[in-house]
Coordinates of C-alpha atoms in Angstrom, one line a residue:
Chain A
D1 CA 58.6 -113.1 149.5
A2 CA 55.9 -113.1 149.6
K3 CA 53.5 -112.4 146.3
T4 CA 51.7 -109.0 145.0
T5 CA 49.2 -108.2 143.5
Q6 CA 48.2 -104.6 141.6
P7 CA 46.2 -103.5 139.2
T8 CA 47.4 -102.5 135.6
S9 CA 46.8 -99.3 135.7
M10 CA 44.8 -95.8 137.4
D11 CA 44.0 -92.6 136.2
C12 CA 44.7 -89.6 139.2
A13 CA 43.8 -85.6 138.3
E14 CA 46.5 -83.4 138.3
G15 CA 46.9 -82.0 142.0
R16 CA 44.3 -84.8 143.4
A17 CA 45.6 -87.5 146.0
A18 CA 46.7 -90.0 143.9
N19 CA 45.8 -93.3 146.0
L20 CA 47.3 -96.9 145.0
P21 CA 46.5 -100.3 146.7
C22 CA 48.3 -103.8 146.7
N23 CA 47.5 -107.5 147.9
H24 CA 50.1 -109.0 149.2
S25 CA 48.0 -111.3 151.9
T26 CA 50.7 -114.3 152.5
I27 CA 53.1 -111.5 153.5
S28 CA 54.6 -113.1 156.8
G29 CA 55.9 -111.4 159.6
N30 CA 59.5 -109.9 159.3
E31 CA 58.5 -108.9 155.4
Y32 CA 58.2 -105.7 154.6
V33 CA 56.5 -103.6 152.4
Y34 CA 58.6 -101.6 149.8
W35 CA 57.3 -98.9 147.2
Y36 CA 59.8 -98.3 143.8
R37 CA 58.1 -96.5 140.9
Q38 CA 59.8 -96.3 137.3
I39 CA 59.7 -93.4 134.8
H40 CA 60.8 -94.6 131.5
S41 CA 63.6 -95.5 130.5
Q42 CA 64.4 -94.9 134.0
G43 CA 65.8 -96.5 136.9
P44 CA 63.2 -98.6 139.1
Q45 CA 63.3 -94.8 142.4
Y46 CA 63.3 -96.1 146.2
I47 CA 59.6 -94.3 147.3
I48 CA 59.2 -95.3 150.9
H49 CA 58.9 -99.3 152.4
G50 CA 57.4 -100.3 156.1
L51 CA 56.9 -103.1 158.3
K52 CA 53.6 -102.4 160.6
N53 CA 52.8 -98.7 160.9
N54 CA 52.6 -96.6 158.8
E55 CA 55.1 -94.0 157.0
T56 CA 55.5 -90.7 155.6
N57 CA 58.3 -88.8 153.6
E58 CA 58.9 -86.4 151.2
M59 CA 57.5 -88.3 148.9
A60 CA 54.7 -90.1 149.6
S61 CA 52.2 -91.5 153.1
L62 CA 52.2 -95.7 152.9
I63 CA 48.8 -96.9 155.1
I64 CA 49.6 -100.8 155.8
T65 CA 46.8 -102.9 156.8
E66 CA 46.6 -104.0 161.0
D67 CA 46.2 -107.4 159.4
R68 CA 49.2 -106.5 157.4
K69 CA 46.8 -108.3 154.0
S70 CA 47.1 -104.7 151.5
S71 CA 48.5 -101.4 151.6
T72 CA 48.3 -98.6 150.1
L73 CA 50.5 -95.8 148.5
I74 CA 49.3 -92.4 148.8
L75 CA 50.7 -89.3 147.0
P76 CA 49.1 -86.4 148.4
H77 CA 49.6 -84.4 145.3
A78 CA 50.3 -85.7 142.0
T79 CA 52.8 -83.6 138.6
L80 CA 52.4 -84.8 136.0
R81 CA 55.6 -86.2 137.2
D82 CA 54.2 -88.0 138.9
T83 CA 53.4 -90.4 135.8
A84 CA 55.2 -94.2 136.1
V85 CA 54.7 -97.7 137.3
Y86 CA 54.9 -97.9 140.1
Y87 CA 56.1 -101.5 141.8
C88 CA 54.2 -103.2 145.6
I89 CA 57.3 -105.5 147.0
V90 CA 57.0 -108.2 150.0
R91 CA 61.0 -108.5 151.0
V92 CA 62.1 -110.2 153.3
S93 CA 65.1 -112.1 151.7
R94 CA 68.7 -110.1 149.9
Q95 CA 66.5 -109.9 147.6
L96 CA 63.8 -107.8 145.1
T97 CA 61.0 -108.8 143.5
F98 CA 59.2 -106.8 141.2
G99 CA 55.9 -108.1 139.9
S100 CA 54.7 -106.5 136.6
G101 CA 53.1 -103.3 138.1
T102 CA 50.8 -100.2 137.7
Q103 CA 50.4 -97.6 135.2
L104 CA 49.8 -95.0 136.5
T105 CA 48.8 -91.6 134.8
V106 CA 48.2 -88.1 136.0
L107 CA 45.8 -86.1 133.2
P108 CA 45.8 -82.7 133.5
Chain B
E1 CA 69.5 -88.3 142.0
T2 CA 70.9 -91.8 143.7
G3 CA 74.3 -91.3 143.3
V4 CA 74.5 -95.0 141.3
T5 CA 76.3 -94.7 138.2
Q6 CA 76.8 -97.3 135.7
S7 CA 78.7 -97.2 132.6
P8 CA 78.2 -97.4 129.7
T9 CA 74.2 -96.5 128.8
H10 CA 74.1 -98.0 125.6
L11 CA 76.4 -100.9 124.2
I12 CA 75.6 -103.2 121.2
K13 CA 77.1 -106.8 120.8
T14 CA 76.5 -109.7 118.4
R15 CA 76.3 -113.5 119.4
G16 CA 78.6 -115.0 121.1
Q17 CA 80.9 -112.0 122.3
Q18 CA 81.1 -111.4 125.5
V19 CA 80.4 -107.6 127.7
T20 CA 80.7 -105.9 131.4
L21 CA 79.3 -104.5 132.6
R22 CA 80.0 -101.3 135.2
C23 CA 78.3 -99.5 138.6
S24 CA 79.3 -97.3 141.3
S25 CA 77.6 -97.7 144.2
Q26 CA 75.5 -94.8 145.6
S27 CA 79.1 -93.5 148.5
G28 CA 79.1 -95.6 151.8
H29 CA 77.2 -98.2 150.2
N30 CA 79.1 -101.6 150.4
T31 CA 76.6 -103.7 148.5
V32 CA 75.6 -103.9 145.2
S33 CA 72.3 -106.1 142.9
W34 CA 72.5 -106.4 139.4
Y35 CA 68.7 -107.0 137.8
Q36 CA 67.9 -107.5 134.4
Q37 CA 64.7 -105.8 132.9
A38 CA 63.7 -107.1 129.4
L39 CA 61.1 -104.4 127.6
G40 CA 57.8 -104.6 129.0
Q41 CA 59.0 -106.5 132.1
G42 CA 60.0 -105.9 135.5
P43 CA 63.9 -106.2 136.6
Q44 CA 64.6 -109.9 137.4
F45 CA 67.5 -110.3 140.0
I46 CA 70.3 -111.7 138.9
F47 CA 73.3 -111.9 142.3
Q48 CA 73.6 -108.9 145.0
Y49 CA 77.2 -108.8 145.9
Y50 CA 78.7 -108.3 149.3
R51 CA 82.4 -107.6 150.5
E52 CA 84.1 -108.6 147.4
E53 CA 80.9 -111.9 147.6
E54 CA 78.6 -113.3 145.9
N55 CA 75.9 -113.5 148.3
G56 CA 72.4 -114.8 146.5
R57 CA 71.5 -115.7 143.1
G58 CA 68.4 -115.7 140.6
N59 CA 68.1 -118.3 137.9
F60 CA 70.1 -117.3 135.8
P61 CA 73.3 -119.1 134.5
P62 CA 76.9 -119.6 135.2
R63 CA 77.6 -117.4 132.0
F64 CA 76.8 -114.2 134.2
S65 CA 79.0 -113.9 136.2
G66 CA 79.8 -110.8 138.5
L67 CA 82.9 -109.0 140.6
Q68 CA 83.5 -106.2 143.7
F69 CA 86.1 -104.3 144.3
P70 CA 87.2 -102.9 147.5
N71 CA 86.2 -99.2 146.6
Y72 CA 82.4 -101.6 146.2
S73 CA 82.0 -100.9 142.8
S74 CA 81.3 -103.6 140.3
E75 CA 81.4 -105.8 137.3
L76 CA 78.8 -107.8 135.6
N77 CA 80.2 -109.7 133.0
V78 CA 78.0 -112.6 130.2
N79 CA 79.6 -114.5 128.0
A80 CA 78.7 -116.0 124.6
L81 CA 75.7 -113.3 124.7
E82 CA 72.8 -114.4 123.4
L83 CA 69.9 -112.5 121.6
D84 CA 67.6 -113.0 125.0
D85 CA 70.1 -110.8 126.6
S86 CA 69.1 -107.8 124.8
A87 CA 67.3 -105.5 128.3
L88 CA 68.8 -103.3 130.3
Y89 CA 70.8 -104.1 133.2
L90 CA 70.1 -102.0 136.4
C91 CA 72.7 -101.8 138.9
A92 CA 71.5 -101.1 143.2
S93 CA 73.5 -100.6 145.6
S94 CA 72.5 -100.3 149.8
L95 CA 73.8 -100.4 152.9
A96 CA 74.8 -103.6 155.1
Q97 CA 73.6 -107.0 153.9
A98 CA 72.6 -107.4 157.5
F99 CA 69.9 -104.8 157.8
S100 CA 67.2 -106.7 154.6
N101 CA 65.3 -103.2 155.3
Q102 CA 67.8 -100.9 153.7
P103 CA 66.6 -99.9 150.2
Q104 CA 68.5 -100.4 147.8
H105 CA 68.6 -97.5 145.1
F106 CA 69.3 -97.9 141.9
G107 CA 71.4 -96.8 139.1
D108 CA 69.2 -95.8 135.6
G109 CA 71.5 -98.9 134.2
T110 CA 72.8 -100.0 130.2
R111 CA 71.3 -101.0 127.5
L112 CA 72.2 -103.6 126.1
S113 CA 71.3 -104.8 122.4
I114 CA 72.5 -107.8 120.8
L115 CA 72.2 -108.8 117.0

């Protein structure tokens, strides 16, 4: 599975959009981009995934660049409960390979 | 709420002992994966079970073993416990091994402490 690069930490004001970037320059054609988040002391929570097209669900939007070498997870209206570690994962095999993720802190 | 339940939530063991952790998968899911998460790190893949057989394994020694039952629930067994086995053990279920784009859904884990 391709490796991903994410910023270590980010802050976002409550009510504003949180934009979390991820670089995956070695992604291959059949690898999906997944996003999970983990709130302290809980298991990772699935957010969204995509292959080529932008995706949106009730939690977030996923924007994948045309060359697929990077993506952005967008939380449209961040709340305090969105404070968590966000993991960007590129996957084709059975397993999910987690990196260090981005610690997102939503500030009041 | 993913519907994936793990038991127990916390467990304390001593070095050399054996432990069994349990996982009930989300309804309709037939694949179970296990992960180990050490403090301050991301989860690391241990192995996956599909149709009651191991279907992929990470870089973990043979003393880590598992089972999957006909109802798709699963167990993780660890023998000869070492201090470094102290971690959060996570179970994730998903639908159909053949469709690798199906997301895995995690339980809240078992916190294992080795004294």
